[in-house]
Amino acid sequence: NAGVTQTPKFQVLKTGQSMTLQCAQDMNHEYMSWYRQDPGMGLRLIHYSVGAGITDQGEVPNGYNVSRSTTEDFPLRLLSAAPSQTSVYFCASSRGGVASGANVLTFGAGSRLTVL
Amino acid sequence: GIQVEQSPPDLILQEGANSTLRCNFSDSVNNLQWFHQNPWGQLINLFYIPSGTKQNGRLSATTVATERYSLLYISSSQTTDSGVYFCAVQRVGAGANNLFFGTGTRLTVIP
């Protein structure tokens, strides 16, 4: 199994450009989420989804949109990129959602985004 | 949100030494996980441990939920143990599925 696959691994954008970070999992996980990792700040939750058609905001949602049309895919969209969105982005999934107390997060390899 | 503090922030060990990493959290939790981020950036789950003690090879973890802390023990450290160790928690009764991460402990194991 591939697990959680993120594309692209690296991306450079100019301020104001839009792009989509792709995330796909093949484990039939209901829960998927996006985190960003900045130096010295750990990982912060951007958006999450508990199943197809259901999404919600995390800790730092501003400037990002998500959708979940299938169980497998959870893309993250930047509509108008800003330098403050320069970061490493991680997609993660788990079987039934962390709220159920027994679900371990599996992470993708990360996508490094630079906004000039 | 819940506060998660990890200590020490940095740790340098000689290969073969033992170490203890600590995670303090500010509220009751029903989910606590330890992760290792290797030098290439990959995040790997080490333990799901909201309470009690677990062991996996040279690694073990203990969470004392009533006192709001968790410890990760690494014995006979190896250079492959280098990287950043994160503790992540979910507060009881919080908005669904928010897992809060600490800022990590960066471990360097010297041959």
PDB file of N, CA and C in Angstrom, chain A residues 8-90:
ATOM      1  N   PRO A   8       2.539  18.360  -5.076  1.00  0.00           N
ATOM      2  CA  PRO A   8       3.938  18.057  -5.373  1.00  0.00           C
ATOM      3  C   PRO A   8       4.770  18.025  -4.098  1.00  0.00           C
ATOM      4  N   LYS A   9       6.010  17.601  -4.188  1.00  0.00           N
ATOM      5  CA  LYS A   9       6.914  17.621  -3.038  1.00  0.00           C
ATOM      6  C   LYS A   9       7.497  19.010  -2.818  1.00  0.00           C
ATOM      7  N   PHE A  10       7.687  19.743  -3.887  1.00  0.00           N
ATOM      8  CA  PHE A  10       8.234  21.095  -3.818  1.00  0.00           C
ATOM      9  C   PHE A  10       7.451  21.988  -4.784  1.00  0.00           C
ATOM     10  N   GLN A  11       7.254  23.250  -4.374  1.00  0.00           N
ATOM     11  CA  GLN A  11       6.563  24.206  -5.236  1.00  0.00           C
ATOM     12  C   GLN A  11       7.005  25.608  -4.862  1.00  0.00           C
ATOM     13  N   VAL A  12       7.253  26.421  -5.889  1.00  0.00           N
ATOM     14  CA  VAL A  12       7.555  27.826  -5.681  1.00  0.00           C
ATOM     15  C   VAL A  12       6.459  28.632  -6.384  1.00  0.00           C
ATOM     16  N   LEU A  13       5.871  29.555  -5.656  1.00  0.00           N
ATOM     17  CA  LEU A  13       4.807  30.399  -6.177  1.00  0.00           C
ATOM     18  C   LEU A  13       5.187  31.861  -6.045  1.00  0.00           C
ATOM     19  N   LYS A  14       4.547  32.685  -6.839  1.00  0.00           N
ATOM     20  CA  LYS A  14       4.642  34.120  -6.642  1.00  0.00           C
ATOM     21  C   LYS A  14       3.413  34.583  -5.874  1.00  0.00           C
ATOM     22  N   THR A  15       3.569  35.660  -5.128  1.00  0.00           N
ATOM     23  CA  THR A  15       2.454  36.214  -4.371  1.00  0.00           C
ATOM     24  C   THR A  15       1.257  36.425  -5.288  1.00  0.00           C
ATOM     25  N   GLY A  16       0.075  35.956  -4.808  1.00  0.00           N
ATOM     26  CA  GLY A  16      -1.156  36.122  -5.580  1.00  0.00           C
ATOM     27  C   GLY A  16      -1.520  34.937  -6.447  1.00  0.00           C
ATOM     28  N   GLN A  17      -0.567  34.037  -6.690  1.00  0.00           N
ATOM     29  CA  GLN A  17      -0.883  32.862  -7.490  1.00  0.00           C
ATOM     30  C   GLN A  17      -1.711  31.871  -6.685  1.00  0.00           C
ATOM     31  N   SER A  18      -2.393  31.010  -7.392  1.00  0.00           N
ATOM     32  CA  SER A  18      -3.175  29.966  -6.739  1.00  0.00           C
ATOM     33  C   SER A  18      -2.576  28.604  -7.054  1.00  0.00           C
ATOM     34  N   MET A  19      -2.831  27.655  -6.165  1.00  0.00           N
ATOM     35  CA  MET A  19      -2.394  26.295  -6.425  1.00  0.00           C
ATOM     36  C   MET A  19      -3.143  25.331  -5.507  1.00  0.00           C
ATOM     37  N   THR A  20      -3.042  24.064  -5.847  1.00  0.00           N
ATOM     38  CA  THR A  20      -3.663  23.014  -5.051  1.00  0.00           C
ATOM     39  C   THR A  20      -2.619  21.983  -4.666  1.00  0.00           C
ATOM     40  N   LEU A  21      -2.567  21.682  -3.384  1.00  0.00           N
ATOM     41  CA  LEU A  21      -1.755  20.565  -2.891  1.00  0.00           C
ATOM     42  C   LEU A  21      -2.660  19.329  -2.843  1.00  0.00           C
ATOM     43  N   GLN A  22      -2.175  18.253  -3.448  1.00  0.00           N
ATOM     44  CA  GLN A  22      -2.978  17.049  -3.516  1.00  0.00           C
ATOM     45  C   GLN A  22      -2.613  16.086  -2.394  1.00  0.00           C
ATOM     46  N   CYS A  23      -3.611  15.396  -1.887  1.00  0.00           N
ATOM     47  CA  CYS A  23      -3.411  14.357  -0.880  1.00  0.00           C
ATOM     48  C   CYS A  23      -4.342  13.199  -1.190  1.00  0.00           C
ATOM     49  N   ALA A  24      -3.785  12.011  -1.234  1.00  0.00           N
ATOM     50  CA  ALA A  24      -4.590  10.812  -1.475  1.00  0.00           C
ATOM     51  C   ALA A  24      -4.135   9.715  -0.528  1.00  0.00           C
ATOM     52  N   GLN A  25      -5.116   8.948  -0.018  1.00  0.00           N
ATOM     53  CA  GLN A  25      -4.782   7.802   0.832  1.00  0.00           C
ATOM     54  C   GLN A  25      -5.534   6.577   0.331  1.00  0.00           C
ATOM     55  N   ASP A  26      -4.905   5.438   0.490  1.00  0.00           N
ATOM     56  CA  ASP A  26      -5.486   4.191  -0.026  1.00  0.00           C
ATOM     57  C   ASP A  26      -5.802   3.215   1.108  1.00  0.00           C
ATOM     58  N   MET A  27      -6.016   3.737   2.313  1.00  0.00           N
ATOM     59  CA  MET A  27      -6.261   2.896   3.480  1.00  0.00           C
ATOM     60  C   MET A  27      -7.727   2.919   3.905  1.00  0.00           C
ATOM     61  N   ASN A  28      -8.576   3.555   3.097  1.00  0.00           N
ATOM     62  CA  ASN A  28     -10.000   3.681   3.409  1.00  0.00           C
ATOM     63  C   ASN A  28     -10.229   4.396   4.746  1.00  0.00           C
ATOM     64  N   HIS A  29      -9.371   5.367   5.021  1.00  0.00           N
ATOM     65  CA  HIS A  29      -9.502   6.137   6.252  1.00  0.00           C
ATOM     66  C   HIS A  29     -10.603   7.179   6.122  1.00  0.00           C
ATOM     67  N   GLU A  30     -11.398   7.306   7.176  1.00  0.00           N
ATOM     68  CA  GLU A  30     -12.467   8.303   7.165  1.00  0.00           C
ATOM     69  C   GLU A  30     -11.930   9.708   7.446  1.00  0.00           C
ATOM     70  N   TYR A  31     -10.946   9.798   8.330  1.00  0.00           N
ATOM     71  CA  TYR A  31     -10.452  11.094   8.786  1.00  0.00           C
ATOM     72  C   TYR A  31      -9.222  11.498   7.986  1.00  0.00           C
ATOM     73  N   MET A  32      -9.240  12.736   7.485  1.00  0.00           N
ATOM     74  CA  MET A  32      -8.065  13.292   6.821  1.00  0.00           C
ATOM     75  C   MET A  32      -7.870  14.722   7.284  1.00  0.00           C
ATOM     76  N   SER A  33      -6.630  15.166   7.261  1.00  0.00           N
ATOM     77  CA  SER A  33      -6.337  16.506   7.779  1.00  0.00           C
ATOM     78  C   SER A  33      -5.110  17.082   7.094  1.00  0.00           C
ATOM     79  N   TRP A  34      -4.993  18.410   7.188  1.00  0.00           N
ATOM     80  CA  TRP A  34      -3.830  19.133   6.694  1.00  0.00           C
ATOM     81  C   TRP A  34      -3.203  19.909   7.847  1.00  0.00           C
ATOM     82  N   TYR A  35      -1.871  19.797   7.955  1.00  0.00           N
ATOM     83  CA  TYR A  35      -1.100  20.545   8.935  1.00  0.00           C
ATOM     84  C   TYR A  35      -0.053  21.374   8.180  1.00  0.00           C
ATOM     85  N   ARG A  36       0.361  22.466   8.816  1.00  0.00           N
ATOM     86  CA  ARG A  36       1.532  23.166   8.332  1.00  0.00           C
ATOM     87  C   ARG A  36       2.590  23.161   9.428  1.00  0.00           C
ATOM     88  N   GLN A  37       3.846  23.083   9.007  1.00  0.00           N
ATOM     89  CA  GLN A  37       4.954  23.059   9.952  1.00  0.00           C
ATOM     90  C   GLN A  37       5.877  24.224   9.649  1.00  0.00           C
ATOM     91  N   ASP A  38       6.027  25.076  10.647  1.00  0.00           N
ATOM     92  CA  ASP A  38       6.922  26.224  10.538  1.00  0.00           C
ATOM     93  C   ASP A  38       8.024  26.079  11.576  1.00  0.00           C
ATOM     94  N   PRO A  39       9.211  26.626  11.297  1.00  0.00           N
ATOM     95  CA  PRO A  39      10.330  26.475  12.237  1.00  0.00           C
ATOM     96  C   PRO A  39       9.971  26.945  13.642  1.00  0.00           C
ATOM     97  N   GLY A  40      10.254  26.089  14.624  1.00  0.00           N
ATOM     98  CA  GLY A  40      10.042  26.447  16.015  1.00  0.00           C
ATOM     99  C   GLY A  40       8.598  26.440  16.480  1.00  0.00           C
ATOM    100  N   MET A  41       7.659  26.018  15.615  1.00  0.00           N
ATOM    101  CA  MET A  41       6.246  26.104  15.998  1.00  0.00           C
ATOM    102  C   MET A  41       5.539  24.754  15.944  1.00  0.00           C
ATOM    103  N   GLY A  42       6.241  23.674  15.733  1.00  0.00           N
ATOM    104  CA  GLY A  42       5.551  22.395  15.656  1.00  0.00           C
ATOM    105  C   GLY A  42       4.611  22.344  14.468  1.00  0.00           C
ATOM    106  N   LEU A  43       3.600  21.508  14.543  1.00  0.00           N
ATOM    107  CA  LEU A  43       2.613  21.377  13.485  1.00  0.00           C
ATOM    108  C   LEU A  43       1.297  21.984  13.938  1.00  0.00           C
ATOM    109  N   ARG A  44       0.641  22.690  13.026  1.00  0.00           N
ATOM    110  CA  ARG A  44      -0.636  23.316  13.339  1.00  0.00           C
ATOM    111  C   ARG A  44      -1.686  22.862  12.336  1.00  0.00           C
ATOM    112  N   LEU A  45      -2.862  22.537  12.864  1.00  0.00           N
ATOM    113  CA  LEU A  45      -3.945  21.990  12.056  1.00  0.00           C
ATOM    114  C   LEU A  45      -4.616  23.087  11.232  1.00  0.00           C
ATOM    115  N   ILE A  46      -4.743  22.858   9.924  1.00  0.00           N
ATOM    116  CA  ILE A  46      -5.357  23.846   9.034  1.00  0.00           C
ATOM    117  C   ILE A  46      -6.851  23.532   8.836  1.00  0.00           C
ATOM    118  N   HIS A  47      -7.123  22.371   8.264  1.00  0.00           N
ATOM    119  CA  HIS A  47      -8.480  21.887   8.023  1.00  0.00           C
ATOM    120  C   HIS A  47      -8.493  20.385   8.222  1.00  0.00           C
ATOM    121  N   TYR A  48      -9.687  19.856   8.458  1.00  0.00           N
ATOM    122  CA  TYR A  48      -9.807  18.420   8.577  1.00  0.00           C
ATOM    123  C   TYR A  48     -11.158  17.963   8.033  1.00  0.00           C
ATOM    124  N   SER A  49     -11.273  16.655   7.853  1.00  0.00           N
ATOM    125  CA  SER A  49     -12.504  16.074   7.322  1.00  0.00           C
ATOM    126  C   SER A  49     -12.745  14.734   8.007  1.00  0.00           C
ATOM    127  N   VAL A  50     -13.973  14.507   8.433  1.00  0.00           N
ATOM    128  CA  VAL A  50     -14.303  13.238   9.087  1.00  0.00           C
ATOM    129  C   VAL A  50     -14.978  12.267   8.126  1.00  0.00           C
ATOM    130  N   GLY A  51     -15.109  12.666   6.876  1.00  0.00           N
ATOM    131  CA  GLY A  51     -15.672  11.777   5.869  1.00  0.00           C
ATOM    132  C   GLY A  51     -16.002  12.562   4.618  1.00  0.00           C
ATOM    133  N   ALA A  52     -16.327  11.844   3.550  1.00  0.00           N
ATOM    134  CA  ALA A  52     -16.658  12.502   2.281  1.00  0.00           C
ATOM    135  C   ALA A  52     -17.813  13.470   2.481  1.00  0.00           C
ATOM    136  N   GLY A  53     -17.631  14.680   1.968  1.00  0.00           N
ATOM    137  CA  GLY A  53     -18.649  15.712   2.052  1.00  0.00           C
ATOM    138  C   GLY A  53     -18.641  16.521   3.331  1.00  0.00           C
ATOM    139  N   ILE A  54     -17.731  16.203   4.261  1.00  0.00           N
ATOM    140  CA  ILE A  54     -17.686  16.885   5.560  1.00  0.00           C
ATOM    141  C   ILE A  54     -16.295  17.454   5.794  1.00  0.00           C
ATOM    142  N   THR A  55     -16.218  18.773   5.970  1.00  0.00           N
ATOM    143  CA  THR A  55     -14.938  19.396   6.295  1.00  0.00           C
ATOM    144  C   THR A  55     -15.151  20.419   7.411  1.00  0.00           C
ATOM    145  N   ASP A  56     -14.064  20.758   8.096  1.00  0.00           N
ATOM    146  CA  ASP A  56     -14.163  21.747   9.156  1.00  0.00           C
ATOM    147  C   ASP A  56     -12.808  22.409   9.336  1.00  0.00           C
ATOM    148  N   GLN A  57     -12.847  23.568  10.015  1.00  0.00           N
ATOM    149  CA  GLN A  57     -11.630  24.352  10.199  1.00  0.00           C
ATOM    150  C   GLN A  57     -10.849  23.873  11.407  1.00  0.00           C
ATOM    151  N   GLY A  58      -9.530  23.990  11.284  1.00  0.00           N
ATOM    152  CA  GLY A  58      -8.659  23.711  12.407  1.00  0.00           C
ATOM    153  C   GLY A  58      -8.197  24.995  13.065  1.00  0.00           C
ATOM    154  N   GLU A  59      -6.934  25.000  13.477  1.00  0.00           N
ATOM    155  CA  GLU A  59      -6.364  26.105  14.239  1.00  0.00           C
ATOM    156  C   GLU A  59      -6.029  27.315  13.370  1.00  0.00           C
ATOM    157  N   VAL A  60      -5.557  27.070  12.131  1.00  0.00           N
ATOM    158  CA  VAL A  60      -5.081  28.151  11.260  1.00  0.00           C
ATOM    159  C   VAL A  60      -5.679  28.020   9.861  1.00  0.00           C
ATOM    160  N   PRO A  61      -6.993  28.218   9.678  1.00  0.00           N
ATOM    161  CA  PRO A  61      -7.632  27.950   8.389  1.00  0.00           C
ATOM    162  C   PRO A  61      -7.569  29.083   7.366  1.00  0.00           C
ATOM    163  N   ASN A  62      -7.246  30.303   7.801  1.00  0.00           N
ATOM    164  CA  ASN A  62      -7.356  31.457   6.911  1.00  0.00           C
ATOM    165  C   ASN A  62      -6.407  31.347   5.724  1.00  0.00           C
ATOM    166  N   GLY A  63      -6.969  31.585   4.529  1.00  0.00           N
ATOM    167  CA  GLY A  63      -6.174  31.549   3.307  1.00  0.00           C
ATOM    168  C   GLY A  63      -6.175  30.202   2.620  1.00  0.00           C
ATOM    169  N   TYR A  64      -6.881  29.247   3.190  1.00  0.00           N
ATOM    170  CA  TYR A  64      -6.908  27.885   2.647  1.00  0.00           C
ATOM    171  C   TYR A  64      -8.354  27.394   2.491  1.00  0.00           C
ATOM    172  N   ASN A  65      -8.587  26.636   1.428  1.00  0.00           N
ATOM    173  CA  ASN A  65      -9.871  25.970   1.232  1.00  0.00           C
ATOM    174  C   ASN A  65      -9.637  24.479   1.040  1.00  0.00           C
ATOM    175  N   VAL A  66     -10.632  23.692   1.447  1.00  0.00           N
ATOM    176  CA  VAL A  66     -10.564  22.245   1.239  1.00  0.00           C
ATOM    177  C   VAL A  66     -11.915  21.739   0.777  1.00  0.00           C
ATOM    178  N   SER A  67     -11.904  20.546   0.222  1.00  0.00           N
ATOM    179  CA  SER A  67     -13.128  19.835  -0.127  1.00  0.00           C
ATOM    180  C   SER A  67     -12.838  18.344   0.007  1.00  0.00           C
ATOM    181  N   ARG A  68     -13.888  17.572   0.146  1.00  0.00           N
ATOM    182  CA  ARG A  68     -13.698  16.113   0.275  1.00  0.00           C
ATOM    183  C   ARG A  68     -14.842  15.430  -0.491  1.00  0.00           C
ATOM    184  N   SER A  69     -14.610  15.242  -1.765  1.00  0.00           N
ATOM    185  CA  SER A  69     -15.648  14.640  -2.605  1.00  0.00           C
ATOM    186  C   SER A  69     -15.585  13.112  -2.586  1.00  0.00           C
ATOM    187  N   THR A  70     -14.420  12.566  -2.237  1.00  0.00           N
ATOM    188  CA  THR A  70     -14.277  11.115  -2.134  1.00  0.00           C
ATOM    189  C   THR A  70     -13.582  10.776  -0.825  1.00  0.00           C
ATOM    190  N   THR A  71     -13.664   9.535  -0.408  1.00  0.00           N
ATOM    191  CA  THR A  71     -12.953   9.101   0.796  1.00  0.00           C
ATOM    192  C   THR A  71     -11.448   9.213   0.615  1.00  0.00           C
ATOM    193  N   GLU A  72     -10.956   8.981  -0.606  1.00  0.00           N
ATOM    194  CA  GLU A  72      -9.520   8.880  -0.847  1.00  0.00           C
ATOM    195  C   GLU A  72      -8.791  10.222  -0.918  1.00  0.00           C
ATOM    196  N   ASP A  73      -9.457  11.272  -1.381  1.00  0.00           N
ATOM    197  CA  ASP A  73      -8.761  12.507  -1.736  1.00  0.00           C
ATOM    198  C   ASP A  73      -9.168  13.689  -0.860  1.00  0.00           C
ATOM    199  N   PHE A  74      -8.176  14.526  -0.538  1.00  0.00           N
ATOM    200  CA  PHE A  74      -8.437  15.692   0.311  1.00  0.00           C
ATOM    201  C   PHE A  74      -7.494  16.813  -0.122  1.00  0.00           C
ATOM    202  N   PRO A  75      -7.822  17.524  -1.188  1.00  0.00           N
ATOM    203  CA  PRO A  75      -6.937  18.585  -1.681  1.00  0.00           C
ATOM    204  C   PRO A  75      -7.024  19.852  -0.847  1.00  0.00           C
ATOM    205  N   LEU A  76      -5.887  20.546  -0.783  1.00  0.00           N
ATOM    206  CA  LEU A  76      -5.791  21.827  -0.070  1.00  0.00           C
ATOM    207  C   LEU A  76      -5.526  22.923  -1.101  1.00  0.00           C
ATOM    208  N   ARG A  77      -6.372  23.931  -1.131  1.00  0.00           N
ATOM    209  CA  ARG A  77      -6.258  24.990  -2.124  1.00  0.00           C
ATOM    210  C   ARG A  77      -5.814  26.300  -1.493  1.00  0.00           C
ATOM    211  N   LEU A  78      -4.838  26.929  -2.131  1.00  0.00           N
ATOM    212  CA  LEU A  78      -4.434  28.287  -1.796  1.00  0.00           C
ATOM    213  C   LEU A  78      -4.945  29.174  -2.935  1.00  0.00           C
ATOM    214  N   LEU A  79      -5.880  30.047  -2.655  1.00  0.00           N
ATOM    215  CA  LEU A  79      -6.516  30.832  -3.714  1.00  0.00           C
ATOM    216  C   LEU A  79      -5.662  32.021  -4.136  1.00  0.00           C
ATOM    217  N   SER A  80      -4.953  32.629  -3.192  1.00  0.00           N
ATOM    218  CA  SER A  80      -4.108  33.777  -3.489  1.00  0.00           C
ATOM    219  C   SER A  80      -2.920  33.712  -2.524  1.00  0.00           C
ATOM    220  N   ALA A  81      -1.855  33.083  -2.958  1.00  0.00           N
ATOM    221  CA  ALA A  81      -0.740  32.778  -2.062  1.00  0.00           C
ATOM    222  C   ALA A  81      -0.083  34.044  -1.517  1.00  0.00           C
ATOM    223  N   ALA A  82       0.339  33.952  -0.253  1.00  0.00           N
ATOM    224  CA  ALA A  82       1.039  35.040   0.418  1.00  0.00           C
ATOM    225  C   ALA A  82       2.347  34.505   0.993  1.00  0.00           C
ATOM    226  N   PRO A  83       3.364  35.357   1.152  1.00  0.00           N
ATOM    227  CA  PRO A  83       4.640  34.881   1.721  1.00  0.00           C
ATOM    228  C   PRO A  83       4.475  34.200   3.072  1.00  0.00           C
ATOM    229  N   SER A  84       3.455  34.605   3.847  1.00  0.00           N
ATOM    230  CA  SER A  84       3.223  33.985   5.153  1.00  0.00           C
ATOM    231  C   SER A  84       2.803  32.514   5.034  1.00  0.00           C
ATOM    232  N   GLN A  85       2.466  32.082   3.839  1.00  0.00           N
ATOM    233  CA  GLN A  85       2.079  30.686   3.631  1.00  0.00           C
ATOM    234  C   GLN A  85       3.268  29.812   3.220  1.00  0.00           C
ATOM    235  N   THR A  86       4.449  30.405   3.185  1.00  0.00           N
ATOM    236  CA  THR A  86       5.664  29.609   2.994  1.00  0.00           C
ATOM    237  C   THR A  86       5.809  28.669   4.174  1.00  0.00           C
ATOM    238  N   SER A  87       5.842  27.369   3.895  1.00  0.00           N
ATOM    239  CA  SER A  87       5.821  26.393   4.972  1.00  0.00           C
ATOM    240  C   SER A  87       5.982  25.001   4.378  1.00  0.00           C
ATOM    241  N   VAL A  88       6.050  24.024   5.266  1.00  0.00           N
ATOM    242  CA  VAL A  88       5.967  22.629   4.843  1.00  0.00           C
ATOM    243  C   VAL A  88       4.585  22.121   5.242  1.00  0.00           C
ATOM    244  N   TYR A  89       3.897  21.534   4.286  1.00  0.00           N
ATOM    245  CA  TYR A  89       2.529  21.087   4.506  1.00  0.00           C
ATOM    246  C   TYR A  89       2.478  19.565   4.569  1.00  0.00           C
ATOM    247  N   PHE A  90       1.779  19.078   5.578  1.00  0.00           N
ATOM    248  CA  PHE A  90       1.623  17.635   5.753  1.00  0.00           C
ATOM    249  C   PHE A  90       0.148  17.264   5.739  1.00  0.00           C
TER     250      PHE A  90
END
